[in-house]
Amino acid sequence: MTPALTLVSHALCPYVQRAAIVLAEKRVAFTRCDVDLAHKPDWFLAVSPLGKTPVLLVGDTPIFESAVICEYLDDTLAPRLHPAEPLRRARHRAWMEFGSAVLNGIAAFYAAPDPAALRSRRDELVQRFATLEAALGDGPWFDGTCFSMVDAVFGPVFRYFDAFERIDDFGFFDAAPKVGAWRAQLAARASVRGAVATDYDERLLQFLRRRGSALSARIAALEPRTLSA
Ligand SMILES: N[C@@H](CCC(=O)N[C@@H](CS)C(=O)NCC(=O)O)C(=O)O
């Protein structure tokens, strides 16, 4: 019998979303348990050696690091999201890493301390998307017609840009039409939509507003009406 699966989560964590998307694609029941990362409970620190979400509890056994969790789920539950052919699979794993680098770039963008740094971090993300554009085929997914693990990684990446676009038109995807089309496909996918709670958008905006960053200042300068539109 398959042991019970518990995904130890944080409401805004994009790495948690990867695992939630993979679980949903595999149509596997799991329990989600959110922790407050500002006040980490002892039981959480006991199962998370780095003090980070996500952790997947497989029965009583904890697995940490989102990529490892996703690989474990792919090894044990159908349908496979990774390609069977080793070279192609290696290429997918490499682009999963690229997805993590884009997440770091996103964090640098929303934490940028002043407008000049915000512009530089924006330009770095645009460069990342130009690189991604050159790697994409005809879609609709990263590698054609099969939804893969790379898609699970980029669903949460692109979700941030819904919030950024409520603040301003930063033109992130202007020169990357394939990336833009892929983003739209991912935004409509049930597993991607269901990986966050219904109050996610408001919580993310609150989180961004409280960074004390150049982006926070931009949010504070906006009319509440603009943000709710
Ligand atoms: N490499 C990790 C990154 C996980 C991560 O950075 N999680 C963040 C939340 S999104 C976290 O738990 N931060 C709390 C901390 O670092 O104290 C993974 O892929 O699982």
CSV table of C-alpha atoms and ligand atoms in Angstrom, one decimal:
chain,number,residue,atom,x,y,z
A,1,MET,CA,0.0,0.0,0.0
A,2,THR,CA,1.2,3.5,-0.8
A,3,PRO,CA,2.1,5.4,2.4
A,4,ALA,CA,0.1,8.6,3.1
A,5,LEU,CA,1.7,11.7,1.6
A,6,THR,CA,1.9,15.0,3.4
A,7,LEU,CA,3.3,18.1,1.7
A,8,VAL,CA,4.7,20.5,4.3
A,9,SER,CA,4.1,23.8,2.7
A,10,HIS,CA,4.1,27.6,2.9
A,11,ALA,CA,1.3,29.5,1.2
A,12,LEU,CA,3.5,31.5,-1.1
A,13,CYS,CA,6.4,29.1,-1.7
A,14,PRO,CA,7.0,28.5,-5.4
A,15,TYR,CA,9.0,25.3,-4.6
A,16,VAL,CA,6.0,23.9,-2.8
A,17,GLN,CA,3.9,24.6,-5.8
A,18,ARG,CA,6.2,22.4,-8.0
A,19,ALA,CA,5.5,19.4,-5.8
A,20,ALA,CA,1.7,20.3,-5.6
A,21,ILE,CA,1.5,20.5,-9.4
A,22,VAL,CA,3.3,17.1,-9.8
A,23,LEU,CA,1.0,15.5,-7.3
A,24,ALA,CA,-2.1,16.9,-9.0
A,25,GLU,CA,-0.8,15.8,-12.4
A,26,LYS,CA,-0.5,12.3,-11.0
A,27,ARG,CA,-4.0,12.6,-9.4
A,28,VAL,CA,-2.7,11.5,-6.0
A,29,ALA,CA,-4.4,12.4,-2.8
A,30,PHE,CA,-2.2,14.2,-0.3
A,31,THR,CA,-2.5,16.4,2.8
A,32,ARG,CA,-1.1,19.9,2.7
A,33,CYS,CA,0.2,21.3,6.0
A,34,ASP,CA,1.2,25.0,6.0
A,35,VAL,CA,3.9,26.2,8.4
A,36,ASP,CA,4.8,29.8,9.4
A,37,LEU,CA,8.3,30.2,8.2
A,38,ALA,CA,8.7,33.3,10.5
A,39,HIS,CA,8.1,31.0,13.5
A,40,LYS,CA,9.3,27.6,12.6
A,41,PRO,CA,7.8,24.9,14.8
A,42,ASP,CA,10.1,22.3,16.4
A,43,TRP,CA,8.4,19.4,14.5
A,44,PHE,CA,9.1,21.2,11.2
A,45,LEU,CA,12.8,21.7,12.1
A,46,ALA,CA,13.0,18.0,13.0
A,47,VAL,CA,11.9,17.0,9.4
A,48,SER,CA,13.5,19.9,7.5
A,49,PRO,CA,17.3,19.9,8.0
A,50,LEU,CA,17.6,23.3,6.1
A,51,GLY,CA,14.5,24.7,7.7
A,52,LYS,CA,12.8,25.2,4.3
A,53,THR,CA,9.6,24.2,2.6
A,54,PRO,CA,8.7,22.0,0.9
A,55,VAL,CA,9.1,18.7,2.8
A,56,LEU,CA,7.2,15.6,1.6
A,57,LEU,CA,6.4,13.2,4.4
A,58,VAL,CA,6.1,9.7,2.9
A,59,GLY,CA,4.4,8.1,5.8
A,60,ASP,CA,6.9,9.1,8.5
A,61,THR,CA,9.9,9.6,6.2
A,62,PRO,CA,10.7,13.2,5.3
A,63,ILE,CA,12.1,14.1,1.9
A,64,PHE,CA,13.4,17.7,1.4
A,65,GLU,CA,14.4,19.7,-1.6
A,66,SER,CA,11.7,20.3,-4.2
A,67,ALA,CA,13.6,18.8,-7.2
A,68,VAL,CA,14.3,15.6,-5.2
A,69,ILE,CA,10.6,15.4,-4.1
A,70,CYS,CA,9.5,15.7,-7.7
A,71,GLU,CA,12.0,13.1,-8.9
A,72,TYR,CA,10.7,10.7,-6.1
A,73,LEU,CA,7.1,11.3,-7.1
A,74,ASP,CA,8.0,10.6,-10.8
A,75,ASP,CA,9.9,7.4,-9.8
A,76,THR,CA,6.9,6.1,-7.9
A,77,LEU,CA,3.7,7.4,-9.4
A,78,ALA,CA,2.3,7.3,-12.9
A,79,PRO,CA,2.1,9.0,-15.3
A,80,ARG,CA,5.8,9.8,-15.9
A,81,LEU,CA,6.4,13.5,-16.3
A,82,HIS,CA,10.1,13.1,-17.3
A,83,PRO,CA,11.0,11.7,-20.7
A,84,ALA,CA,12.2,8.1,-20.9
A,85,GLU,CA,15.2,8.9,-23.0
A,86,PRO,CA,18.2,9.7,-20.8
A,87,LEU,CA,19.6,12.6,-22.8
A,88,ARG,CA,16.3,14.2,-23.1
A,89,ARG,CA,15.6,13.7,-19.4
A,90,ALA,CA,19.0,15.3,-18.6
A,91,ARG,CA,18.0,18.3,-20.7
A,92,HIS,CA,14.8,18.6,-18.8
A,93,ARG,CA,16.6,18.5,-15.4
A,94,ALA,CA,18.9,21.2,-16.6
A,95,TRP,CA,16.0,23.5,-17.5
A,96,MET,CA,14.5,22.7,-14.0
A,97,GLU,CA,17.7,24.2,-12.6
A,98,PHE,CA,17.3,27.2,-14.9
A,99,GLY,CA,13.8,27.6,-13.4
A,100,SER,CA,15.4,27.9,-10.0
A,101,ALA,CA,17.8,30.5,-11.3
A,102,VAL,CA,14.8,32.5,-12.6
A,103,LEU,CA,13.2,32.3,-9.2
A,104,ASN,CA,16.4,33.7,-7.7
A,105,GLY,CA,16.2,36.5,-10.3
A,106,ILE,CA,12.6,37.2,-9.3
A,107,ALA,CA,13.5,37.5,-5.6
A,108,ALA,CA,16.3,39.9,-6.6
A,109,PHE,CA,13.8,41.9,-8.6
A,110,TYR,CA,11.2,42.3,-5.8
A,111,ALA,CA,14.0,43.0,-3.2
A,112,ALA,CA,15.9,45.6,-5.3
A,113,PRO,CA,16.5,48.5,-3.0
A,114,ASP,CA,16.2,51.4,-5.5
A,115,PRO,CA,14.8,52.2,-8.9
A,116,ALA,CA,18.1,51.7,-10.7
A,117,ALA,CA,18.6,48.3,-9.1
A,118,LEU,CA,15.0,47.4,-10.0
A,119,ARG,CA,15.6,48.3,-13.6
A,120,SER,CA,18.8,46.1,-13.7
A,121,ARG,CA,17.1,43.2,-12.1
A,122,ARG,CA,14.3,43.6,-14.6
A,123,ASP,CA,16.8,43.6,-17.5
A,124,GLU,CA,18.4,40.4,-16.1
A,125,LEU,CA,15.0,38.6,-16.1
A,126,VAL,CA,14.3,39.8,-19.6
A,127,GLN,CA,17.7,38.2,-20.6
A,128,ARG,CA,16.7,35.0,-18.9
A,129,PHE,CA,13.5,34.9,-20.9
A,130,ALA,CA,15.4,35.5,-24.1
A,131,THR,CA,17.5,32.4,-23.3
A,132,LEU,CA,14.3,30.5,-22.6
A,133,GLU,CA,12.7,31.7,-25.8
A,134,ALA,CA,15.6,30.2,-27.8
A,135,ALA,CA,15.1,26.8,-26.1
A,136,LEU,CA,11.3,26.5,-26.7
A,137,GLY,CA,9.7,24.7,-29.6
A,138,ASP,CA,6.2,24.9,-30.9
A,139,GLY,CA,4.5,24.2,-27.6
A,140,PRO,CA,2.1,24.1,-26.1
A,141,TRP,CA,4.3,22.8,-23.3
A,142,PHE,CA,8.1,23.1,-22.7
A,143,ASP,CA,8.9,20.0,-24.8
A,144,GLY,CA,5.9,19.7,-27.2
A,145,THR,CA,2.6,18.1,-26.5
A,146,CYS,CA,3.3,16.3,-23.2
A,147,PHE,CA,3.2,18.3,-19.9
A,148,SER,CA,6.5,17.6,-18.2
A,149,MET,CA,8.4,18.4,-14.9
A,150,VAL,CA,9.8,21.5,-16.5
A,151,ASP,CA,6.2,22.8,-16.9
A,152,ALA,CA,5.6,22.1,-13.3
A,153,VAL,CA,8.7,24.2,-12.4
A,154,PHE,CA,7.7,27.2,-14.6
A,155,GLY,CA,4.0,27.4,-13.6
A,156,PRO,CA,5.0,28.9,-10.2
A,157,VAL,CA,7.7,31.1,-11.9
A,158,PHE,CA,5.2,32.8,-14.2
A,159,ARG,CA,2.6,33.2,-11.5
A,160,TYR,CA,4.7,36.0,-10.0
A,161,PHE,CA,4.4,38.1,-13.2
A,162,ASP,CA,0.6,38.3,-12.7
A,163,ALA,CA,1.3,40.3,-9.5
A,164,PHE,CA,4.1,42.3,-11.2
A,165,GLU,CA,1.7,43.3,-14.0
A,166,ARG,CA,-0.8,44.6,-11.5
A,167,ILE,CA,1.8,47.0,-10.4
A,168,ASP,CA,3.2,48.2,-13.8
A,169,ASP,CA,3.9,47.1,-17.4
A,170,PHE,CA,7.5,46.0,-17.0
A,171,GLY,CA,7.5,44.5,-20.5
A,172,PHE,CA,9.0,41.2,-19.3
A,173,PHE,CA,7.7,39.1,-22.2
A,174,ASP,CA,7.6,41.7,-25.0
A,175,ALA,CA,10.6,40.1,-26.8
A,176,ALA,CA,9.7,36.5,-25.9
A,177,PRO,CA,6.4,35.6,-27.6
A,178,LYS,CA,6.9,31.8,-27.2
A,179,VAL,CA,7.6,32.3,-23.5
A,180,GLY,CA,4.4,34.4,-23.3
A,181,ALA,CA,2.3,31.8,-25.0
A,182,TRP,CA,3.8,29.1,-22.7
A,183,ARG,CA,3.0,31.2,-19.7
A,184,ALA,CA,-0.7,31.5,-20.8
A,185,GLN,CA,-1.0,27.8,-21.3
A,186,LEU,CA,0.4,27.1,-17.8
A,187,ALA,CA,-1.9,29.7,-16.2
A,188,ALA,CA,-4.9,27.8,-17.6
A,189,ARG,CA,-3.7,24.3,-16.5
A,190,ALA,CA,-5.8,22.9,-13.6
A,191,SER,CA,-2.8,21.5,-11.7
A,192,VAL,CA,-1.1,24.9,-11.8
A,193,ARG,CA,-4.2,26.9,-10.9
A,194,GLY,CA,-4.9,24.5,-8.0
A,195,ALA,CA,-1.4,24.7,-6.5
A,196,VAL,CA,-2.2,27.9,-4.5
A,197,ALA,CA,-5.1,28.9,-2.3
A,198,THR,CA,-7.8,31.4,-3.5
A,199,ASP,CA,-6.2,34.2,-1.4
A,200,TYR,CA,-2.8,33.7,-2.9
A,201,ASP,CA,-2.9,36.9,-5.1
A,202,GLU,CA,-3.7,39.2,-2.1
A,203,ARG,CA,-1.2,37.5,0.1
A,204,LEU,CA,1.6,37.8,-2.5
A,205,LEU,CA,0.8,41.5,-3.0
A,206,GLN,CA,1.0,42.0,0.8
A,207,PHE,CA,4.3,40.2,0.9
A,208,LEU,CA,5.7,42.4,-1.9
A,209,ARG,CA,4.3,45.5,-0.2
A,210,ARG,CA,6.3,44.7,3.0
A,211,ARG,CA,9.7,44.1,1.4
A,212,GLY,CA,10.8,47.7,2.0
A,213,SER,CA,12.1,47.6,-1.6
A,214,ALA,CA,11.7,49.8,-4.7
A,215,LEU,CA,8.9,47.6,-5.8
A,216,SER,CA,7.2,48.0,-2.4
A,217,ALA,CA,7.4,51.8,-2.9
A,218,ARG,CA,5.8,51.4,-6.4
A,219,ILE,CA,2.9,49.4,-4.8
A,220,ALA,CA,2.4,52.0,-2.1
A,221,ALA,CA,2.2,54.7,-4.7
A,222,LEU,CA,-0.6,53.0,-6.5
A,223,GLU,CA,-4.3,53.7,-6.0
A,224,PRO,CA,-6.0,50.8,-4.2
A,225,ARG,CA,-8.5,50.9,-7.2
A,226,THR,CA,-5.7,50.1,-9.6
A,227,LEU,CA,-4.5,47.1,-7.7
A,228,SER,CA,-7.9,45.6,-7.3
A,229,ALA,CA,-8.6,46.0,-11.1
B,1,LIG,N1,16.2,24.5,-2.9
B,1,LIG,C1,15.0,24.5,-2.1
B,1,LIG,C2,14.5,25.9,-1.9
B,1,LIG,C3,13.3,26.0,-0.9
B,1,LIG,C4,13.1,27.4,-0.3
B,1,LIG,O1,13.9,28.3,-0.6
B,1,LIG,N2,12.1,27.5,0.4
B,1,LIG,C5,11.8,28.8,1.1
B,1,LIG,C6,10.3,29.2,1.0
B,1,LIG,S1,9.9,29.4,-0.7
B,1,LIG,C7,12.0,28.6,2.6
B,1,LIG,O2,11.6,27.6,3.2
B,1,LIG,N3,12.6,29.6,3.2
B,1,LIG,C8,12.8,29.6,4.7
B,1,LIG,C9,14.2,29.9,5.1
B,1,LIG,O3,15.1,29.9,4.2
B,1,LIG,O4,14.3,30.1,6.3
B,1,LIG,C10,14.0,23.6,-2.8
B,1,LIG,O5,14.0,23.5,-4.0
B,1,LIG,O6,13.2,23.0,-2.1
